[in-house]
């Protein structure tokens, strides 16, 4: 799912499932063969860029957001009180004014920023998971390119989303702040389910604005992107009801047909200007040649 991003297509990958089912491990992972989806995606991205460097000039930048209690937070910003809002009508990667967008040139740069972001993410202990993510994490990689062959410009985003886990309050034994977090998590996941249901039934109105998560990712869910969802289940017998719920959700997702993704590409005006200049120079050369020969 990396190659389409370099070709100008938005790609969105979700990790979905109940709390404690391994979503964060899937996305972040560990060292060596335990590397998660995020790191493997970054490695593949820069390998492909290196192979294709003779065909196009690429620039890569990243941002890391979390949605905590229906508030946007910049995981790369030391100012934890900064208010961030989503600007409707803008594409992913530029639809949150004020967010820190870091330019990166290699895998090591990205890993350094990812480490900062992961340390700033909100986690907490519940009866079901001693290190439960209490927020949705949205890691966005923005790739822009200019073809060396025809000047075509592309700009696309890879959104890697580690969703906070759904949880039944009576099992997680959440109280106080943890209860408030659980309510916001479940509400936003329900809103995501409503969007999926509306897309599956091809409704005219899709309720993207019912949550910050779906509002933020609206242009990656509206048919202009390639979308993949990894559904996680926990093997314990006590989790049977949550497993069934996750499988039902995965079934609904599998029935969604977004149609053909739209490529984000424009022809560079700079290339047009260079071509026009070359043609003018050739015309002048031919005119001078004709004048010399008195034709």
mmCIF file of C-alpha atoms in Angstrom:
data_model
loop_
_atom_site.group_PDB
_atom_site.id
_atom_site.type_symbol
_atom_site.label_atom_id
_atom_site.label_comp_id
_atom_site.label_asym_id
_atom_site.label_seq_id
_atom_site.Cartn_x
_atom_site.Cartn_y
_atom_site.Cartn_z
ATOM 1 C CA UNK A 1 0.000 0.000 0.000
ATOM 2 C CA UNK A 2 3.058 2.301 -0.193
ATOM 3 C CA UNK A 3 3.478 2.570 -3.968
ATOM 4 C CA UNK A 4 0.073 4.301 -4.523
ATOM 5 C CA UNK A 5 1.128 7.150 -2.201
ATOM 6 C CA UNK A 6 4.125 7.888 -4.413
ATOM 7 C CA UNK A 7 1.807 7.844 -7.422
ATOM 8 C CA UNK A 8 -0.447 10.515 -5.870
ATOM 9 C CA UNK A 9 -3.155 8.455 -4.148
ATOM 10 C CA UNK A 10 -4.161 8.916 -0.511
ATOM 11 C CA UNK A 11 -3.937 5.726 1.553
ATOM 12 C CA UNK A 12 -5.569 5.168 4.941
ATOM 13 C CA UNK A 13 -4.829 2.202 7.223
ATOM 14 C CA UNK A 14 -6.757 1.598 10.464
ATOM 15 C CA UNK A 15 -6.005 -0.738 13.360
ATOM 16 C CA UNK A 16 -9.377 -1.559 14.966
ATOM 17 C CA UNK A 17 -10.398 -3.798 17.869
ATOM 18 C CA UNK A 18 -11.134 -4.031 21.562
ATOM 19 C CA UNK A 19 -8.755 -2.716 24.180
ATOM 20 C CA UNK A 20 -5.791 -5.022 24.772
ATOM 21 C CA UNK A 21 -6.104 -6.861 21.446
ATOM 22 C CA UNK A 22 -2.700 -5.738 20.121
ATOM 23 C CA UNK A 23 -3.454 -2.746 17.892
ATOM 24 C CA UNK A 24 -0.578 -0.589 19.114
ATOM 25 C CA UNK A 25 1.817 -3.533 18.869
ATOM 26 C CA UNK A 26 0.695 -4.077 15.261
ATOM 27 C CA UNK A 27 1.282 -0.444 14.352
ATOM 28 C CA UNK A 28 4.392 0.294 16.448
ATOM 29 C CA UNK A 29 5.857 -3.116 17.260
ATOM 30 C CA UNK A 30 9.357 -3.599 18.602
ATOM 31 C CA UNK A 31 12.849 -4.246 17.225
ATOM 32 C CA UNK A 32 14.042 -6.460 14.380
ATOM 33 C CA UNK A 33 11.385 -8.829 13.068
ATOM 34 C CA UNK A 34 8.956 -7.362 15.601
ATOM 35 C CA UNK A 35 8.864 -4.031 13.740
ATOM 36 C CA UNK A 36 5.342 -2.667 13.382
ATOM 37 C CA UNK A 37 3.392 -1.512 10.339
ATOM 38 C CA UNK A 38 4.452 2.138 10.822
ATOM 39 C CA UNK A 39 8.177 1.390 10.713
ATOM 40 C CA UNK A 40 7.898 -1.132 7.869
ATOM 41 C CA UNK A 41 5.870 1.393 5.859
ATOM 42 C CA UNK A 42 8.528 4.076 6.370
ATOM 43 C CA UNK A 43 11.312 1.686 5.359
ATOM 44 C CA UNK A 44 9.463 0.663 2.183
ATOM 45 C CA UNK A 45 8.695 4.291 1.360
ATOM 46 C CA UNK A 46 12.309 5.454 1.403
ATOM 47 C CA UNK A 47 13.508 2.339 -0.434
ATOM 48 C CA UNK A 48 11.077 3.029 -3.289
ATOM 49 C CA UNK A 49 12.020 6.735 -3.300
ATOM 50 C CA UNK A 50 15.695 5.813 -3.614
ATOM 51 C CA UNK A 51 14.985 3.421 -6.500
ATOM 52 C CA UNK A 52 12.877 6.017 -8.324
ATOM 53 C CA UNK A 53 15.050 9.066 -7.646
ATOM 54 C CA UNK A 54 16.077 9.229 -11.331
ATOM 55 C CA UNK A 55 12.409 9.562 -12.351
ATOM 56 C CA UNK A 56 11.149 12.124 -9.824
ATOM 57 C CA UNK A 57 12.186 14.477 -7.058
ATOM 58 C CA UNK A 58 10.450 13.648 -3.764
ATOM 59 C CA UNK A 59 9.852 15.519 -0.513
ATOM 60 C CA UNK A 60 8.489 13.826 2.609
ATOM 61 C CA UNK A 61 7.025 15.341 5.765
ATOM 62 C CA UNK A 62 5.205 13.893 8.762
ATOM 63 C CA UNK A 63 2.773 14.954 11.446
ATOM 64 C CA UNK A 64 1.462 13.113 14.508
ATOM 65 C CA UNK A 65 -1.914 13.871 16.038
ATOM 66 C CA UNK A 66 -3.964 12.264 18.741
ATOM 67 C CA UNK A 67 -7.670 12.663 19.397
ATOM 68 C CA UNK A 68 -8.195 12.630 23.147
ATOM 69 C CA UNK A 69 -11.663 13.209 24.599
ATOM 70 C CA UNK A 70 -12.708 14.653 21.219
ATOM 71 C CA UNK A 71 -9.868 17.189 21.237
ATOM 72 C CA UNK A 72 -7.007 17.335 18.746
ATOM 73 C CA UNK A 73 -3.493 17.294 20.168
ATOM 74 C CA UNK A 74 -0.192 17.665 18.349
ATOM 75 C CA UNK A 75 2.101 14.891 19.595
ATOM 76 C CA UNK A 76 5.184 16.715 18.267
ATOM 77 C CA UNK A 77 4.396 19.998 20.022
ATOM 78 C CA UNK A 78 5.622 20.734 23.545
ATOM 79 C CA UNK A 79 2.663 23.079 24.028
ATOM 80 C CA UNK A 80 0.009 20.596 25.158
ATOM 81 C CA UNK A 81 -2.591 23.357 25.573
ATOM 82 C CA UNK A 82 -2.571 24.516 21.946
ATOM 83 C CA UNK A 83 -6.059 24.421 20.460
ATOM 84 C CA UNK A 84 -6.267 22.766 17.052
ATOM 85 C CA UNK A 85 -9.251 22.760 14.724
ATOM 86 C CA UNK A 86 -10.042 20.940 11.506
ATOM 87 C CA UNK A 87 -10.504 23.102 8.412
ATOM 88 C CA UNK A 88 -13.241 21.654 6.224
ATOM 89 C CA UNK A 89 -12.621 21.419 2.508
ATOM 90 C CA UNK A 90 -8.863 21.015 2.828
ATOM 91 C CA UNK A 91 -7.131 17.745 2.012
ATOM 92 C CA UNK A 92 -5.398 15.474 4.519
ATOM 93 C CA UNK A 93 -2.047 16.773 5.662
ATOM 94 C CA UNK A 94 -3.025 20.443 5.408
ATOM 95 C CA UNK A 95 -6.470 20.466 7.053
ATOM 96 C CA UNK A 96 -5.260 21.256 10.604
ATOM 97 C CA UNK A 97 -3.754 24.773 10.725
ATOM 98 C CA UNK A 98 -1.006 25.181 13.305
ATOM 99 C CA UNK A 99 0.040 21.528 13.467
ATOM 100 C CA UNK A 100 3.781 20.842 13.311
ATOM 101 C CA UNK A 101 4.800 19.368 9.960
ATOM 102 C CA UNK A 102 8.328 17.959 10.093
ATOM 103 C CA UNK A 103 10.375 17.495 6.940
ATOM 104 C CA UNK A 104 12.249 14.182 6.917
ATOM 105 C CA UNK A 105 14.837 12.735 4.548
ATOM 106 C CA UNK A 106 15.454 9.220 5.878
ATOM 107 C CA UNK A 107 14.095 6.470 8.124
ATOM 108 C CA UNK A 108 16.146 7.586 11.119
ATOM 109 C CA UNK A 109 14.597 11.074 11.057
ATOM 110 C CA UNK A 110 11.118 9.561 11.141
ATOM 111 C CA UNK A 111 11.934 7.148 13.961
ATOM 112 C CA UNK A 112 13.229 9.994 16.113
ATOM 113 C CA UNK A 113 9.973 11.948 15.708
ATOM 114 C CA UNK A 114 7.856 8.820 16.168
ATOM 115 C CA UNK A 115 9.605 8.173 19.473
ATOM 116 C CA UNK A 116 8.742 11.706 20.642
ATOM 117 C CA UNK A 117 5.128 11.278 19.578
ATOM 118 C CA UNK A 118 4.685 7.902 21.252
ATOM 119 C CA UNK A 119 6.020 9.256 24.542
ATOM 120 C CA UNK A 120 3.495 12.114 24.416
ATOM 121 C CA UNK A 121 0.488 9.886 23.740
ATOM 122 C CA UNK A 122 -2.045 9.432 26.537
ATOM 123 C CA UNK A 123 -2.161 5.941 28.067
ATOM 124 C CA UNK A 124 -3.748 4.613 31.245
ATOM 125 C CA UNK A 125 -4.473 1.426 33.157
ATOM 126 C CA UNK A 126 -7.838 -0.338 33.192
ATOM 127 C CA UNK A 127 -8.940 -3.738 34.484
ATOM 128 C CA UNK A 128 -8.642 -5.074 30.903
ATOM 129 C CA UNK A 129 -5.327 -3.488 29.903
ATOM 130 C CA UNK A 130 -2.616 -2.053 32.123
ATOM 131 C CA UNK A 131 -1.273 0.090 29.251
ATOM 132 C CA UNK A 132 -4.450 1.072 27.427
ATOM 133 C CA UNK A 133 -4.234 3.766 24.749
ATOM 134 C CA UNK A 134 -6.758 6.428 25.743
ATOM 135 C CA UNK A 135 -6.658 8.286 22.445
ATOM 136 C CA UNK A 136 -6.742 7.709 18.695
ATOM 137 C CA UNK A 137 -3.317 8.183 17.124
ATOM 138 C CA UNK A 138 -3.151 9.525 13.546
ATOM 139 C CA UNK A 139 0.337 9.367 12.024
ATOM 140 C CA UNK A 140 0.354 11.120 8.638
ATOM 141 C CA UNK A 141 3.128 10.869 6.056
ATOM 142 C CA UNK A 142 2.820 13.425 3.276
ATOM 143 C CA UNK A 143 4.700 12.766 0.043
ATOM 144 C CA UNK A 144 5.089 15.320 -2.754
ATOM 145 C CA UNK A 145 6.839 14.630 -6.039
ATOM 146 C CA UNK A 146 7.780 16.350 -9.288
ATOM 147 C CA UNK A 147 8.408 14.131 -12.300
ATOM 148 C CA UNK A 148 11.758 14.695 -14.016
ATOM 149 C CA UNK A 149 10.173 13.414 -17.247
ATOM 150 C CA UNK A 150 7.059 15.570 -17.707
ATOM 151 C CA UNK A 151 6.927 17.928 -14.731
ATOM 152 C CA UNK A 152 3.775 16.313 -13.304
ATOM 153 C CA UNK A 153 3.348 17.140 -9.597
ATOM 154 C CA UNK A 154 1.683 14.794 -7.098
ATOM 155 C CA UNK A 155 0.855 15.180 -3.425
ATOM 156 C CA UNK A 156 -0.650 12.432 -1.289
ATOM 157 C CA UNK A 157 -0.898 11.258 2.315
ATOM 158 C CA UNK A 158 -0.458 7.927 4.029
ATOM 159 C CA UNK A 159 -2.550 7.935 7.221
ATOM 160 C CA UNK A 160 -1.608 5.248 9.746
ATOM 161 C CA UNK A 161 -4.245 5.164 12.477
ATOM 162 C CA UNK A 162 -4.017 3.333 15.788
ATOM 163 C CA UNK A 163 -7.548 3.547 17.152
ATOM 164 C CA UNK A 164 -8.162 3.526 20.883
ATOM 165 C CA UNK A 165 -9.759 0.227 21.860
ATOM 166 C CA UNK A 166 -13.477 -0.182 22.282
ATOM 167 C CA UNK A 167 -14.336 -1.304 25.799
ATOM 168 C CA UNK A 168 -17.304 -2.324 27.894
ATOM 169 C CA UNK A 169 -17.249 -0.119 30.968
ATOM 170 C CA UNK A 170 -18.550 -2.857 33.268
ATOM 171 C CA UNK A 171 -15.537 -5.019 32.302
ATOM 172 C CA UNK A 172 -12.844 -2.346 32.205
ATOM 173 C CA UNK A 173 -14.084 -1.001 35.577
ATOM 174 C CA UNK A 174 -13.339 2.520 34.414
ATOM 175 C CA UNK A 175 -14.241 5.339 36.799
ATOM 176 C CA UNK A 176 -13.620 9.079 36.965
ATOM 177 C CA UNK A 177 -11.299 10.281 34.193
ATOM 178 C CA UNK A 178 -10.961 6.758 32.741
ATOM 179 C CA UNK A 179 -14.750 6.522 32.455
ATOM 180 C CA UNK A 180 -14.895 9.867 30.634
ATOM 181 C CA UNK A 181 -12.168 8.677 28.256
ATOM 182 C CA UNK A 182 -14.010 5.404 27.599
ATOM 183 C CA UNK A 183 -17.232 7.252 26.805
ATOM 184 C CA UNK A 184 -15.481 9.507 24.274
ATOM 185 C CA UNK A 185 -13.648 6.535 22.731
ATOM 186 C CA UNK A 186 -16.827 4.498 22.326
ATOM 187 C CA UNK A 187 -18.728 7.494 20.956
ATOM 188 C CA UNK A 188 -16.107 8.217 18.273
ATOM 189 C CA UNK A 189 -15.899 4.533 17.298
ATOM 190 C CA UNK A 190 -19.679 4.500 17.014
ATOM 191 C CA UNK A 191 -19.457 7.571 14.743
ATOM 192 C CA UNK A 192 -16.893 5.724 12.598
ATOM 193 C CA UNK A 193 -19.343 2.828 12.392
ATOM 194 C CA UNK A 194 -22.103 5.211 11.276
ATOM 195 C CA UNK A 195 -19.858 6.555 8.497
ATOM 196 C CA UNK A 196 -19.009 3.012 7.393
ATOM 197 C CA UNK A 197 -22.708 2.095 7.385
ATOM 198 C CA UNK A 198 -23.614 5.209 5.370
ATOM 199 C CA UNK A 199 -20.885 4.466 2.834
ATOM 200 C CA UNK A 200 -21.943 0.823 2.558
ATOM 201 C CA UNK A 201 -25.557 1.791 1.840
ATOM 202 C CA UNK A 202 -24.410 4.622 -0.488
ATOM 203 C CA UNK A 203 -26.342 7.316 1.368
ATOM 204 C CA UNK A 204 -26.181 10.848 0.020
ATOM 205 C CA UNK A 205 -25.288 12.316 3.417
ATOM 206 C CA UNK A 206 -22.252 10.849 5.180
ATOM 207 C CA UNK A 207 -21.998 12.010 8.847
ATOM 208 C CA UNK A 208 -18.268 12.819 8.832
ATOM 209 C CA UNK A 209 -18.678 15.714 11.270
ATOM 210 C CA UNK A 210 -20.147 13.590 14.064
ATOM 211 C CA UNK A 211 -16.641 13.027 15.447
ATOM 212 C CA UNK A 212 -13.187 14.583 15.174
ATOM 213 C CA UNK A 213 -11.799 11.273 13.883
ATOM 214 C CA UNK A 214 -14.095 10.979 10.859
ATOM 215 C CA UNK A 215 -13.983 14.738 10.219
ATOM 216 C CA UNK A 216 -10.168 14.673 10.162
ATOM 217 C CA UNK A 217 -10.090 11.737 7.738
ATOM 218 C CA UNK A 218 -13.105 12.691 5.619
ATOM 219 C CA UNK A 219 -11.180 12.956 2.346
ATOM 220 C CA UNK A 220 -9.576 9.561 2.983
ATOM 221 C CA UNK A 221 -12.965 7.921 3.477
ATOM 222 C CA UNK A 222 -14.984 9.614 0.750
ATOM 223 C CA UNK A 223 -13.828 7.533 -2.190
ATOM 224 C CA UNK A 224 -10.689 9.464 -3.112
ATOM 225 C CA UNK A 225 -8.387 7.121 -1.193
ATOM 226 C CA UNK A 226 -7.400 3.502 -0.808
ATOM 227 C CA UNK A 227 -8.503 2.265 2.633
ATOM 228 C CA UNK A 228 -7.415 -0.803 4.591
ATOM 229 C CA UNK A 229 -8.609 -1.867 8.047
ATOM 230 C CA UNK A 230 -6.838 -4.390 10.281
ATOM 231 C CA UNK A 231 -9.322 -5.895 12.733
ATOM 232 C CA UNK A 232 -7.925 -7.262 16.002
ATOM 233 C CA UNK A 233 -9.470 -9.804 18.350
ATOM 234 C CA UNK A 234 -8.309 -11.184 21.691
ATOM 235 C CA UNK A 235 -8.222 -15.000 22.065
ATOM 236 C CA UNK A 236 -9.494 -15.260 25.644
ATOM 237 C CA UNK A 237 -12.927 -16.837 26.188
ATOM 238 C CA UNK A 238 -14.005 -13.864 28.315
ATOM 239 C CA UNK A 239 -13.663 -11.651 25.231
ATOM 240 C CA UNK A 240 -16.167 -13.612 23.136
ATOM 241 C CA UNK A 241 -18.770 -10.827 22.959
ATOM 242 C CA UNK A 242 -16.158 -8.210 22.010
ATOM 243 C CA UNK A 243 -14.742 -10.586 19.365
ATOM 244 C CA UNK A 244 -18.171 -11.072 17.804
ATOM 245 C CA UNK A 245 -18.726 -7.296 17.810
ATOM 246 C CA UNK A 246 -15.364 -6.730 16.068
ATOM 247 C CA UNK A 247 -16.117 -9.372 13.444
ATOM 248 C CA UNK A 248 -19.522 -7.803 12.762
ATOM 249 C CA UNK A 249 -17.817 -4.436 12.273
ATOM 250 C CA UNK A 250 -15.215 -5.989 9.962
ATOM 251 C CA UNK A 251 -18.031 -7.518 7.914
ATOM 252 C CA UNK A 252 -19.665 -4.101 7.517
ATOM 253 C CA UNK A 253 -16.347 -2.585 6.445
ATOM 254 C CA UNK A 254 -15.767 -5.316 3.865
ATOM 255 C CA UNK A 255 -19.062 -4.430 2.178
ATOM 256 C CA UNK A 256 -18.051 -0.815 1.552
ATOM 257 C CA UNK A 257 -17.144 0.007 -2.033
ATOM 258 C CA UNK A 258 -15.532 3.427 -2.301
ATOM 259 C CA UNK A 259 -15.021 3.274 -6.053
ATOM 260 C CA UNK A 260 -11.906 4.208 -7.959
ATOM 261 C CA UNK A 261 -9.453 6.318 -5.956
ATOM 262 C CA UNK A 262 -8.654 9.785 -7.301
ATOM 263 C CA UNK A 263 -5.090 10.737 -8.109
ATOM 264 C CA UNK A 264 -3.831 14.046 -6.699
ATOM 265 C CA UNK A 265 -1.777 15.324 -9.613
ATOM 266 C CA UNK A 266 -1.268 18.590 -11.487
ATOM 267 C CA UNK A 267 0.895 19.587 -14.409
ATOM 268 C CA UNK A 268 3.695 21.862 -13.289
ATOM 269 C CA UNK A 269 3.441 25.411 -14.690
ATOM 270 C CA UNK A 270 7.213 25.575 -14.366
ATOM 271 C CA UNK A 271 7.536 22.709 -16.843
ATOM 272 C CA UNK A 272 5.146 24.479 -19.229
ATOM 273 C CA UNK A 273 7.211 27.667 -18.977
ATOM 274 C CA UNK A 274 10.461 25.805 -19.624
ATOM 275 C CA UNK A 275 8.973 24.025 -22.647
ATOM 276 C CA UNK A 276 7.597 27.302 -24.030
ATOM 277 C CA UNK A 277 10.975 28.985 -23.566
ATOM 278 C CA UNK A 278 12.732 26.175 -25.436
ATOM 279 C CA UNK A 279 10.236 26.438 -28.303
ATOM 280 C CA UNK A 280 10.704 30.216 -28.486
ATOM 281 C CA UNK A 281 14.465 29.758 -28.598
ATOM 282 C CA UNK A 282 14.138 27.161 -31.379
ATOM 283 C CA UNK A 283 11.866 29.493 -33.382
ATOM 284 C CA UNK A 284 14.359 32.331 -33.026
ATOM 285 C CA UNK A 285 17.191 30.034 -34.116
ATOM 286 C CA UNK A 286 15.273 28.917 -37.232
ATOM 287 C CA UNK A 287 14.342 32.503 -38.091
ATOM 288 C CA UNK A 288 17.971 33.554 -37.822
ATOM 289 C CA UNK A 289 18.978 30.617 -40.019
ATOM 290 C CA UNK A 290 16.420 31.595 -42.667
ATOM 291 C CA UNK A 291 17.568 35.211 -42.579
ATOM 292 C CA UNK A 292 21.170 34.158 -43.193
ATOM 293 C CA UNK A 293 20.100 32.247 -46.284
ATOM 294 C CA UNK A 294 17.779 35.046 -47.490
ATOM 295 C CA UNK A 295 14.766 32.742 -47.566
#
